[in-house]
mmCIF file of C-alpha atoms in Angstrom:
data_model
loop_
_atom_site.group_PDB
_atom_site.id
_atom_site.type_symbol
_atom_site.label_atom_id
_atom_site.label_comp_id
_atom_site.label_asym_id
_atom_site.label_seq_id
_atom_site.Cartn_x
_atom_site.Cartn_y
_atom_site.Cartn_z
ATOM 1 C CA UNK A 156 0.025 0.042 -0.071
ATOM 2 C CA UNK A 157 2.493 2.359 0.876
ATOM 3 C CA UNK A 158 4.536 1.563 -2.283
ATOM 4 C CA UNK A 159 1.377 2.313 -4.219
ATOM 5 C CA UNK A 160 0.787 5.682 -2.506
ATOM 6 C CA UNK A 161 4.645 6.613 -2.823
ATOM 7 C CA UNK A 162 4.289 5.599 -6.756
ATOM 8 C CA UNK A 163 1.147 7.835 -6.774
ATOM 9 C CA UNK A 164 2.698 11.072 -5.113
ATOM 10 C CA UNK A 165 5.380 10.523 -7.959
ATOM 11 C CA UNK A 166 3.053 10.464 -10.614
ATOM 12 C CA UNK A 167 1.215 13.465 -9.365
ATOM 13 C CA UNK A 168 4.335 15.455 -8.382
ATOM 14 C CA UNK A 169 5.641 14.774 -12.008
ATOM 15 C CA UNK A 170 2.629 15.930 -13.642
ATOM 16 C CA UNK A 171 2.695 19.033 -11.685
ATOM 17 C CA UNK A 172 6.082 19.838 -12.500
ATOM 18 C CA UNK A 173 5.365 19.110 -16.139
ATOM 19 C CA UNK A 174 2.701 21.523 -16.565
ATOM 20 C CA UNK A 175 4.868 23.970 -14.745
ATOM 21 C CA UNK A 176 7.702 23.534 -17.117
ATOM 22 C CA UNK A 177 5.378 24.004 -19.876
ATOM 23 C CA UNK A 178 3.496 27.358 -18.567
ATOM 24 C CA UNK A 179 7.350 28.592 -17.918
ATOM 25 C CA UNK A 180 8.532 27.263 -21.391
ATOM 26 C CA UNK A 181 5.099 28.853 -23.407
ATOM 27 C CA UNK A 182 5.582 32.232 -21.535
ATOM 28 C CA UNK A 183 9.169 32.407 -22.760
ATOM 29 C CA UNK A 184 8.343 31.441 -26.370
ATOM 30 C CA UNK A 185 4.949 33.485 -26.719
ATOM 31 C CA UNK A 186 4.952 36.267 -24.095
ATOM 32 C CA UNK A 187 5.902 38.662 -26.630
ATOM 33 C CA UNK A 188 3.861 38.073 -29.290
ATOM 34 C CA UNK A 189 1.098 40.711 -28.588
ATOM 35 C CA UNK A 190 -1.950 40.958 -30.769
ATOM 36 C CA UNK A 191 -0.502 44.452 -32.796
ATOM 37 C CA UNK A 192 1.858 46.928 -31.581
ATOM 38 C CA UNK A 193 0.034 49.157 -29.679
ATOM 39 C CA UNK A 194 0.009 49.623 -25.965
ATOM 40 C CA UNK A 195 -4.232 50.155 -25.786
ATOM 41 C CA UNK A 196 -4.392 46.268 -26.864
ATOM 42 C CA UNK A 197 -3.345 45.855 -23.206
ATOM 43 C CA UNK A 198 -6.652 46.666 -22.298
ATOM 44 C CA UNK A 199 -9.023 48.429 -25.175
ATOM 45 C CA UNK A 200 -11.324 49.904 -23.307
ATOM 46 C CA UNK A 201 -8.971 52.112 -21.682
ATOM 47 C CA UNK A 202 -9.518 55.467 -23.905
ATOM 48 C CA UNK A 203 -6.456 57.153 -22.212
ATOM 49 C CA UNK A 204 -4.068 54.294 -23.778
ATOM 50 C CA UNK A 205 -5.125 55.832 -27.603
ATOM 51 C CA UNK A 206 -2.612 57.887 -28.965
ATOM 52 C CA UNK A 207 -4.770 60.916 -30.427
ATOM 53 C CA UNK A 208 -2.184 63.326 -31.072
ATOM 54 C CA UNK A 209 -1.783 62.570 -35.066
ATOM 55 C CA UNK A 210 -0.397 64.261 -37.362
ATOM 56 C CA UNK A 211 -2.745 66.233 -39.916
ATOM 57 C CA UNK A 212 -5.675 64.574 -37.873
ATOM 58 C CA UNK A 213 -8.380 65.960 -35.440
ATOM 59 C CA UNK A 214 -9.338 63.162 -33.111
ATOM 60 C CA UNK A 215 -12.338 63.119 -30.464
ATOM 61 C CA UNK A 216 -13.891 61.027 -28.347
ATOM 62 C CA UNK A 217 -17.364 60.628 -28.768
ATOM 63 C CA UNK A 218 -20.173 59.061 -26.783
ATOM 64 C CA UNK A 219 -23.756 58.688 -27.293
ATOM 65 C CA UNK A 220 -26.670 56.513 -26.076
ATOM 66 C CA UNK A 221 -24.872 53.098 -27.334
ATOM 67 C CA UNK A 222 -22.320 55.029 -29.425
ATOM 68 C CA UNK A 223 -18.727 55.055 -28.092
ATOM 69 C CA UNK A 224 -15.487 55.679 -29.955
ATOM 70 C CA UNK A 225 -13.518 57.932 -31.746
ATOM 71 C CA UNK A 226 -14.303 60.382 -34.855
ATOM 72 C CA UNK A 227 -11.617 61.086 -36.750
ATOM 73 C CA UNK A 228 -11.238 64.061 -39.365
ATOM 74 C CA UNK A 229 -8.435 64.800 -41.772
ATOM 75 C CA UNK A 230 -7.403 68.503 -41.971
ATOM 76 C CA UNK A 231 -7.302 67.735 -45.658
ATOM 77 C CA UNK A 232 -10.068 65.790 -46.683
ATOM 78 C CA UNK A 233 -9.914 63.859 -50.045
ATOM 79 C CA UNK A 234 -12.922 61.624 -49.811
ATOM 80 C CA UNK A 235 -16.691 62.203 -49.490
ATOM 81 C CA UNK A 236 -18.483 59.873 -46.981
ATOM 82 C CA UNK A 237 -17.730 57.937 -43.641
ATOM 83 C CA UNK A 238 -16.010 54.623 -42.980
ATOM 84 C CA UNK A 239 -16.715 53.031 -39.858
ATOM 85 C CA UNK A 240 -14.231 50.481 -38.286
ATOM 86 C CA UNK A 241 -15.006 47.662 -35.935
ATOM 87 C CA UNK A 242 -11.899 45.082 -34.122
ATOM 88 C CA UNK A 243 -12.967 41.911 -33.051
ATOM 89 C CA UNK A 244 -13.215 39.874 -29.710
ATOM 90 C CA UNK A 245 -10.584 41.879 -28.171
ATOM 91 C CA UNK A 246 -12.873 44.845 -27.685
ATOM 92 C CA UNK A 247 -10.838 47.049 -29.903
ATOM 93 C CA UNK A 248 -12.118 49.756 -32.352
ATOM 94 C CA UNK A 249 -9.318 48.702 -34.882
ATOM 95 C CA UNK A 250 -8.133 52.001 -34.008
ATOM 96 C CA UNK A 251 -4.942 51.751 -36.383
ATOM 97 C CA UNK A 252 -6.502 51.162 -39.356
ATOM 98 C CA UNK A 253 -8.858 54.359 -38.332
ATOM 99 C CA UNK A 254 -5.684 56.115 -38.180
ATOM 100 C CA UNK A 255 -4.392 55.167 -41.444
ATOM 101 C CA UNK A 256 -7.527 55.455 -43.271
ATOM 102 C CA UNK A 257 -7.745 59.079 -41.708
ATOM 103 C CA UNK A 258 -4.345 60.115 -42.698
ATOM 104 C CA UNK A 259 -5.190 58.986 -46.334
ATOM 105 C CA UNK A 260 -8.031 61.533 -46.307
ATOM 106 C CA UNK A 261 -10.981 59.532 -45.173
ATOM 107 C CA UNK A 262 -13.217 60.902 -42.697
ATOM 108 C CA UNK A 263 -13.681 58.188 -39.984
ATOM 109 C CA UNK A 264 -15.310 56.676 -36.943
ATOM 110 C CA UNK A 265 -13.612 54.057 -35.002
ATOM 111 C CA UNK A 266 -16.208 52.508 -32.712
ATOM 112 C CA UNK A 267 -16.515 49.968 -29.614
ATOM 113 C CA UNK A 268 -19.410 47.538 -30.071
ATOM 114 C CA UNK A 269 -18.932 46.499 -26.612
ATOM 115 C CA UNK A 270 -17.107 46.439 -23.408
ATOM 116 C CA UNK A 271 -17.726 50.669 -22.701
ATOM 117 C CA UNK A 272 -19.617 51.808 -19.750
ATOM 118 C CA UNK A 273 -22.624 52.567 -21.797
ATOM 119 C CA UNK A 274 -22.755 49.331 -23.943
ATOM 120 C CA UNK A 275 -22.671 45.369 -23.390
ATOM 121 C CA UNK A 276 -20.185 44.843 -20.650
ATOM 122 C CA UNK A 277 -18.824 41.883 -22.399
ATOM 123 C CA UNK A 278 -19.280 40.587 -26.099
ATOM 124 C CA UNK A 279 -23.394 39.240 -25.961
ATOM 125 C CA UNK A 280 -26.560 40.176 -27.524
ATOM 126 C CA UNK A 281 -24.873 43.426 -28.715
ATOM 127 C CA UNK A 282 -27.827 45.420 -30.623
ATOM 128 C CA UNK A 283 -27.936 45.382 -33.909
ATOM 129 C CA UNK A 284 -30.095 48.768 -33.757
ATOM 130 C CA UNK A 285 -26.375 50.318 -32.776
ATOM 131 C CA UNK A 286 -26.201 51.158 -36.496
ATOM 132 C CA UNK A 287 -29.222 53.457 -36.251
ATOM 133 C CA UNK A 288 -27.357 55.505 -33.935
ATOM 134 C CA UNK A 289 -24.401 55.489 -35.974
ATOM 135 C CA UNK A 290 -26.287 56.436 -39.030
ATOM 136 C CA UNK A 291 -28.061 59.071 -37.420
ATOM 137 C CA UNK A 292 -24.826 60.411 -35.809
ATOM 138 C CA UNK A 293 -23.285 60.233 -39.572
ATOM 139 C CA UNK A 294 -26.060 61.996 -40.939
ATOM 140 C CA UNK A 295 -27.458 64.549 -38.297
ATOM 141 C CA UNK A 296 -24.436 65.486 -36.023
ATOM 142 C CA UNK A 297 -21.506 64.959 -38.934
ATOM 143 C CA UNK A 298 -23.886 66.353 -41.319
ATOM 144 C CA UNK A 299 -22.322 63.750 -44.035
ATOM 145 C CA UNK A 300 -24.545 62.259 -46.710
ATOM 146 C CA UNK A 301 -21.981 60.514 -48.651
ATOM 147 C CA UNK A 302 -21.905 56.514 -48.723
ATOM 148 C CA UNK A 303 -21.082 55.034 -45.238
ATOM 149 C CA UNK A 304 -18.557 51.935 -45.387
ATOM 150 C CA UNK A 305 -18.279 49.480 -42.749
ATOM 151 C CA UNK A 306 -14.977 47.460 -42.317
ATOM 152 C CA UNK A 307 -14.721 45.217 -39.560
ATOM 153 C CA UNK A 308 -12.007 42.430 -38.406
ATOM 154 C CA UNK A 309 -13.400 38.713 -36.987
ATOM 155 C CA UNK A 310 -16.382 39.466 -34.521
ATOM 156 C CA UNK A 311 -16.477 42.965 -36.158
ATOM 157 C CA UNK A 312 -16.564 41.666 -39.778
ATOM 158 C CA UNK A 313 -19.259 39.203 -38.666
ATOM 159 C CA UNK A 314 -21.154 42.438 -37.068
ATOM 160 C CA UNK A 315 -20.602 44.244 -39.979
ATOM 161 C CA UNK A 316 -21.925 41.487 -42.428
ATOM 162 C CA UNK A 317 -25.076 40.889 -40.101
ATOM 163 C CA UNK A 318 -25.785 45.042 -40.207
ATOM 164 C CA UNK A 319 -25.227 45.050 -44.041
ATOM 165 C CA UNK A 320 -28.155 42.401 -44.034
ATOM 166 C CA UNK A 321 -30.613 44.399 -42.227
ATOM 167 C CA UNK A 322 -29.965 47.962 -43.253
ATOM 168 C CA UNK A 323 -29.765 49.033 -46.930
ATOM 169 C CA UNK A 324 -27.922 52.252 -46.187
ATOM 170 C CA UNK A 325 -25.118 50.709 -45.468
ATOM 171 C CA UNK A 326 -23.316 51.098 -49.184
ATOM 172 C CA UNK A 327 -20.089 49.109 -48.676
ATOM 173 C CA UNK A 328 -18.462 46.428 -46.562
ATOM 174 C CA UNK A 329 -14.976 45.289 -46.168
ATOM 175 C CA UNK A 330 -14.827 42.144 -43.896
ATOM 176 C CA UNK A 331 -11.299 40.951 -42.694
ATOM 177 C CA UNK A 332 -11.480 36.964 -41.313
ATOM 178 C CA UNK A 333 -15.056 36.976 -41.631
ATOM 179 C CA UNK A 334 -17.710 34.279 -40.166
ATOM 180 C CA UNK A 335 -20.383 33.128 -42.391
ATOM 181 C CA UNK A 336 -22.527 32.372 -39.316
ATOM 182 C CA UNK A 337 -24.025 34.407 -36.225
ATOM 183 C CA UNK A 338 -22.245 32.739 -33.356
ATOM 184 C CA UNK A 339 -22.730 32.596 -29.702
ATOM 185 C CA UNK A 340 -21.398 35.474 -27.865
ATOM 186 C CA UNK A 341 -17.951 35.346 -25.661
ATOM 187 C CA UNK A 342 -19.405 35.574 -22.343
ATOM 188 C CA UNK A 343 -19.228 32.157 -20.630
ATOM 189 C CA UNK A 344 -21.356 33.020 -17.645
ATOM 190 C CA UNK A 345 -24.134 34.173 -19.644
ATOM 191 C CA UNK A 346 -24.564 31.634 -22.940
ATOM 192 C CA UNK A 347 -26.429 33.910 -25.796
ATOM 193 C CA UNK A 348 -25.970 35.228 -29.266
ATOM 194 C CA UNK A 349 -23.266 37.824 -29.977
ATOM 195 C CA UNK A 350 -25.984 39.907 -31.261
ATOM 196 C CA UNK A 351 -29.748 40.951 -30.409
ATOM 197 C CA UNK A 352 -32.641 42.384 -32.162
ATOM 198 C CA UNK A 353 -35.483 44.019 -30.464
ATOM 199 C CA UNK A 354 -34.185 42.914 -27.290
ATOM 200 C CA UNK A 355 -34.076 39.496 -28.176
ATOM 201 C CA UNK A 356 -31.195 37.055 -28.939
ATOM 202 C CA UNK A 357 -30.657 36.797 -33.119
ATOM 203 C CA UNK A 358 -30.488 32.728 -33.321
ATOM 204 C CA UNK A 359 -26.692 31.478 -32.837
ATOM 205 C CA UNK A 360 -24.643 28.558 -33.152
ATOM 206 C CA UNK A 361 -23.614 27.406 -29.678
ATOM 207 C CA UNK A 362 -19.858 26.647 -29.417
ATOM 208 C CA UNK A 363 -20.397 25.461 -25.823
ATOM 209 C CA UNK A 364 -21.761 22.279 -27.251
ATOM 210 C CA UNK A 365 -18.679 21.218 -28.950
ATOM 211 C CA UNK A 366 -16.556 21.647 -26.062
ATOM 212 C CA UNK A 367 -12.796 19.608 -26.024
ATOM 213 C CA UNK A 368 -10.554 18.410 -23.987
ATOM 214 C CA UNK A 369 -7.323 19.600 -25.720
ATOM 215 C CA UNK A 370 -8.391 23.199 -25.463
ATOM 216 C CA UNK A 371 -8.525 22.274 -21.353
ATOM 217 C CA UNK A 372 -4.930 20.907 -21.699
ATOM 218 C CA UNK A 373 -3.828 23.662 -23.614
ATOM 219 C CA UNK A 374 -5.326 26.741 -21.612
ATOM 220 C CA UNK A 375 -3.900 24.334 -18.238
ATOM 221 C CA UNK A 376 -0.266 24.386 -19.937
ATOM 222 C CA UNK A 377 -0.779 27.841 -21.198
ATOM 223 C CA UNK A 378 0.001 26.267 -24.901
ATOM 224 C CA UNK A 379 -1.196 28.009 -27.730
ATOM 225 C CA UNK A 380 -5.047 27.884 -28.559
ATOM 226 C CA UNK A 381 -6.480 27.045 -31.714
ATOM 227 C CA UNK A 382 -10.416 27.632 -31.785
ATOM 228 C CA UNK A 383 -10.795 26.192 -35.208
ATOM 229 C CA UNK A 384 -12.400 22.579 -34.822
ATOM 230 C CA UNK A 385 -14.359 23.835 -31.914
ATOM 231 C CA UNK A 386 -16.017 26.120 -34.237
ATOM 232 C CA UNK A 387 -16.082 23.850 -37.016
ATOM 233 C CA UNK A 388 -17.733 20.913 -34.547
ATOM 234 C CA UNK A 389 -20.198 23.433 -33.539
ATOM 235 C CA UNK A 390 -21.449 23.981 -37.191
ATOM 236 C CA UNK A 391 -21.432 20.666 -38.126
ATOM 237 C CA UNK A 392 -23.407 19.606 -35.006
ATOM 238 C CA UNK A 393 -25.861 22.357 -35.117
ATOM 239 C CA UNK A 394 -28.921 21.146 -37.400
ATOM 240 C CA UNK A 395 -30.253 24.249 -37.532
ATOM 241 C CA UNK A 396 -27.336 25.862 -38.960
ATOM 242 C CA UNK A 397 -28.936 27.118 -42.164
ATOM 243 C CA UNK A 398 -31.294 29.406 -40.004
ATOM 244 C CA UNK A 399 -28.128 30.626 -38.042
ATOM 245 C CA UNK A 400 -26.371 31.890 -41.725
ATOM 246 C CA UNK A 401 -26.146 35.890 -41.653
ATOM 247 C CA UNK A 402 -28.536 36.216 -44.570
ATOM 248 C CA UNK A 403 -26.308 38.276 -46.689
ATOM 249 C CA UNK A 404 -28.202 37.578 -49.724
ATOM 250 C CA UNK A 405 -30.475 40.228 -48.109
ATOM 251 C CA UNK A 406 -27.458 43.069 -48.340
ATOM 252 C CA UNK A 407 -27.428 45.437 -50.817
ATOM 253 C CA UNK A 408 -23.834 46.720 -50.136
ATOM 254 C CA UNK A 409 -20.663 46.095 -52.021
ATOM 255 C CA UNK A 410 -18.837 43.400 -50.215
ATOM 256 C CA UNK A 411 -15.183 42.614 -50.101
ATOM 257 C CA UNK A 412 -13.581 39.826 -48.124
ATOM 258 C CA UNK A 413 -10.453 38.916 -47.130
ATOM 259 C CA UNK A 414 -9.263 35.939 -45.539
ATOM 260 C CA UNK A 415 -6.449 33.700 -44.568
ATOM 261 C CA UNK A 416 -6.040 30.066 -45.719
ATOM 262 C CA UNK A 417 -4.399 28.828 -42.551
ATOM 263 C CA UNK A 418 -6.761 30.724 -40.456
ATOM 264 C CA UNK A 419 -6.545 29.159 -37.039
ATOM 265 C CA UNK A 420 -9.519 30.708 -35.024
ATOM 266 C CA UNK A 421 -12.412 29.845 -37.445
ATOM 267 C CA UNK A 422 -12.649 28.795 -41.053
ATOM 268 C CA UNK A 423 -12.886 32.134 -42.555
ATOM 269 C CA UNK A 424 -11.221 30.968 -45.881
ATOM 270 C CA UNK A 425 -14.106 28.130 -46.147
ATOM 271 C CA UNK A 426 -16.838 30.871 -45.009
ATOM 272 C CA UNK A 427 -15.627 33.668 -47.642
ATOM 273 C CA UNK A 428 -15.932 31.369 -50.238
ATOM 274 C CA UNK A 429 -19.528 30.417 -48.817
ATOM 275 C CA UNK A 430 -20.705 33.961 -48.587
ATOM 276 C CA UNK A 431 -19.628 34.294 -52.287
ATOM 277 C CA UNK A 432 -21.344 31.573 -53.485
ATOM 278 C CA UNK A 433 -24.568 32.460 -51.941
ATOM 279 C CA UNK A 434 -24.377 36.260 -53.003
ATOM 280 C CA UNK A 435 -22.328 36.386 -55.978
ATOM 281 C CA UNK A 436 -23.379 39.825 -56.987
ATOM 282 C CA UNK A 437 -20.884 42.620 -55.809
ATOM 283 C CA UNK A 438 -19.213 40.381 -53.520
ATOM 284 C CA UNK A 439 -15.206 40.315 -53.894
ATOM 285 C CA UNK A 440 -12.890 37.674 -52.209
ATOM 286 C CA UNK A 441 -9.326 37.702 -51.959
ATOM 287 C CA UNK A 442 -7.737 34.440 -50.061
ATOM 288 C CA UNK A 443 -4.228 34.223 -48.992
ATOM 289 C CA UNK A 444 -3.688 30.672 -48.500
ATOM 290 C CA UNK A 445 -0.464 30.569 -45.953
ATOM 291 C CA UNK A 446 -1.858 33.552 -44.160
ATOM 292 C CA UNK A 447 -3.799 33.608 -40.740
ATOM 293 C CA UNK A 448 -6.487 34.954 -38.741
ATOM 294 C CA UNK A 449 -4.699 38.439 -38.766
ATOM 295 C CA UNK A 450 -2.434 39.702 -41.196
ATOM 296 C CA UNK A 451 0.186 40.492 -38.552
ATOM 297 C CA UNK A 452 2.891 38.391 -36.240
ATOM 298 C CA UNK A 453 4.316 34.951 -36.454
ATOM 299 C CA UNK A 454 0.497 33.152 -36.095
ATOM 300 C CA UNK A 455 0.601 33.273 -32.150
ATOM 301 C CA UNK A 456 -0.912 36.025 -30.070
ATOM 302 C CA UNK A 457 -0.784 36.884 -26.613
ATOM 303 C CA UNK A 458 -4.173 37.480 -25.222
ATOM 304 C CA UNK A 459 -3.840 38.688 -21.906
ATOM 305 C CA UNK A 460 -1.116 35.735 -20.908
ATOM 306 C CA UNK A 461 -3.528 33.428 -22.763
ATOM 307 C CA UNK A 462 -1.544 32.244 -26.023
ATOM 308 C CA UNK A 463 -4.001 31.829 -29.515
ATOM 309 C CA UNK A 464 -3.095 30.477 -32.563
ATOM 310 C CA UNK A 465 -3.775 32.801 -35.153
ATOM 311 C CA UNK A 466 -2.237 30.886 -37.654
ATOM 312 C CA UNK A 467 0.197 31.856 -40.745
ATOM 313 C CA UNK A 468 3.957 32.790 -41.106
ATOM 314 C CA UNK A 469 5.687 36.100 -40.466
ATOM 315 C CA UNK A 470 6.390 36.588 -44.154
ATOM 316 C CA UNK A 471 2.935 35.568 -45.033
ATOM 317 C CA UNK A 472 1.179 37.386 -42.633
ATOM 318 C CA UNK A 473 2.690 40.530 -43.578
ATOM 319 C CA UNK A 474 2.724 39.998 -47.296
ATOM 320 C CA UNK A 475 -0.996 39.839 -47.139
ATOM 321 C CA UNK A 476 -1.498 42.963 -44.918
ATOM 322 C CA UNK A 477 0.531 44.858 -47.399
ATOM 323 C CA UNK A 478 -1.677 43.539 -50.167
ATOM 324 C CA UNK A 479 -5.289 43.717 -48.056
ATOM 325 C CA UNK A 480 -4.185 47.532 -47.218
ATOM 326 C CA UNK A 481 -3.244 48.244 -51.186
ATOM 327 C CA UNK A 482 -6.572 46.444 -52.358
ATOM 328 C CA UNK A 483 -8.437 48.377 -49.459
ATOM 329 C CA UNK A 484 -7.535 51.666 -50.426
ATOM 330 C CA UNK A 485 -8.038 51.129 -54.199
ATOM 331 C CA UNK A 486 -11.961 50.065 -53.142
ATOM 332 C CA UNK A 487 -12.155 52.524 -50.654
ATOM 333 C CA UNK A 488 -11.282 55.163 -53.918
ATOM 334 C CA UNK A 489 -13.604 54.054 -56.157
ATOM 335 C CA UNK A 490 -16.807 53.743 -53.745
ATOM 336 C CA UNK A 491 -15.686 57.185 -52.028
ATOM 337 C CA UNK A 492 -15.763 59.859 -54.593
ATOM 338 C CA UNK A 493 -12.965 62.719 -54.234
ATOM 339 C CA UNK A 494 -13.693 66.373 -52.812
ATOM 340 C CA UNK A 495 -11.779 69.570 -52.676
ATOM 341 C CA UNK A 496 -9.754 69.544 -49.928
ATOM 342 C CA UNK A 497 -11.752 71.426 -46.709
#
């Protein structure tokens, strides 16, 4: 009996030491691989972390009923209309992309869609009616009558495509690593849809029903986590998945989709092709086979001490980022007519 107990203790201690060793190793390997390169990613909802002193651009923090984010106005305006940018599940308003576009002469709103004091605390049941406040702000507060373009990444891309299927006044959408489905929100204490309409959750694919022990082991050891199989399994298991697709065929907007073929978060490469097949008219797809979920970094991101597999190599992600930026500016220039400098 003593020998058995001693053996059990050795096994338990070996397991604990292995986990501790793996956690230390993974911290050394990945701790510096942050999502993006700017300080606001450490706490996206802290507006004091955003650099609002931008040469050639006036930046103002704006807040309304649900509205919250930044208004960026170039001093030398070159294009009509307004661009709205959304980030992803990290909770940012895609601020660096907004700055780049403002520096290219566009009027931009970089908006949060959850996490701010006047918004849903977590990414769950975010109202689609938020767009109505955005549009009202653009038309009345800014006095803009030109085209409206939404640019979203990941969950922000899912939101942008859903909004375009509901609101005809959205003229153009650019979606990076988008979903073709409405998925569950990311508040696992309150399982519901990511999005709501008229106060009710929009039907969603529930990832919690496709749990994986591999994810638990990766979480315990701080190994980079890939959610790809979880999302795939959740869609495959859902017998009502057809009614949970984003009804993109209802959208009137021009749609541009960017995705990486090595996306390790969800199957954006497959989903952009499905979106294109269901709504071929005015839908453009740009797929980068060796790139990942985000077009930056070496395929692993530090999300506050938890490491996520994003996919792609550093070279492939960089090249996809450069090419998609070039194409983005070309599309925007064709959509937003030039104006004299103001």
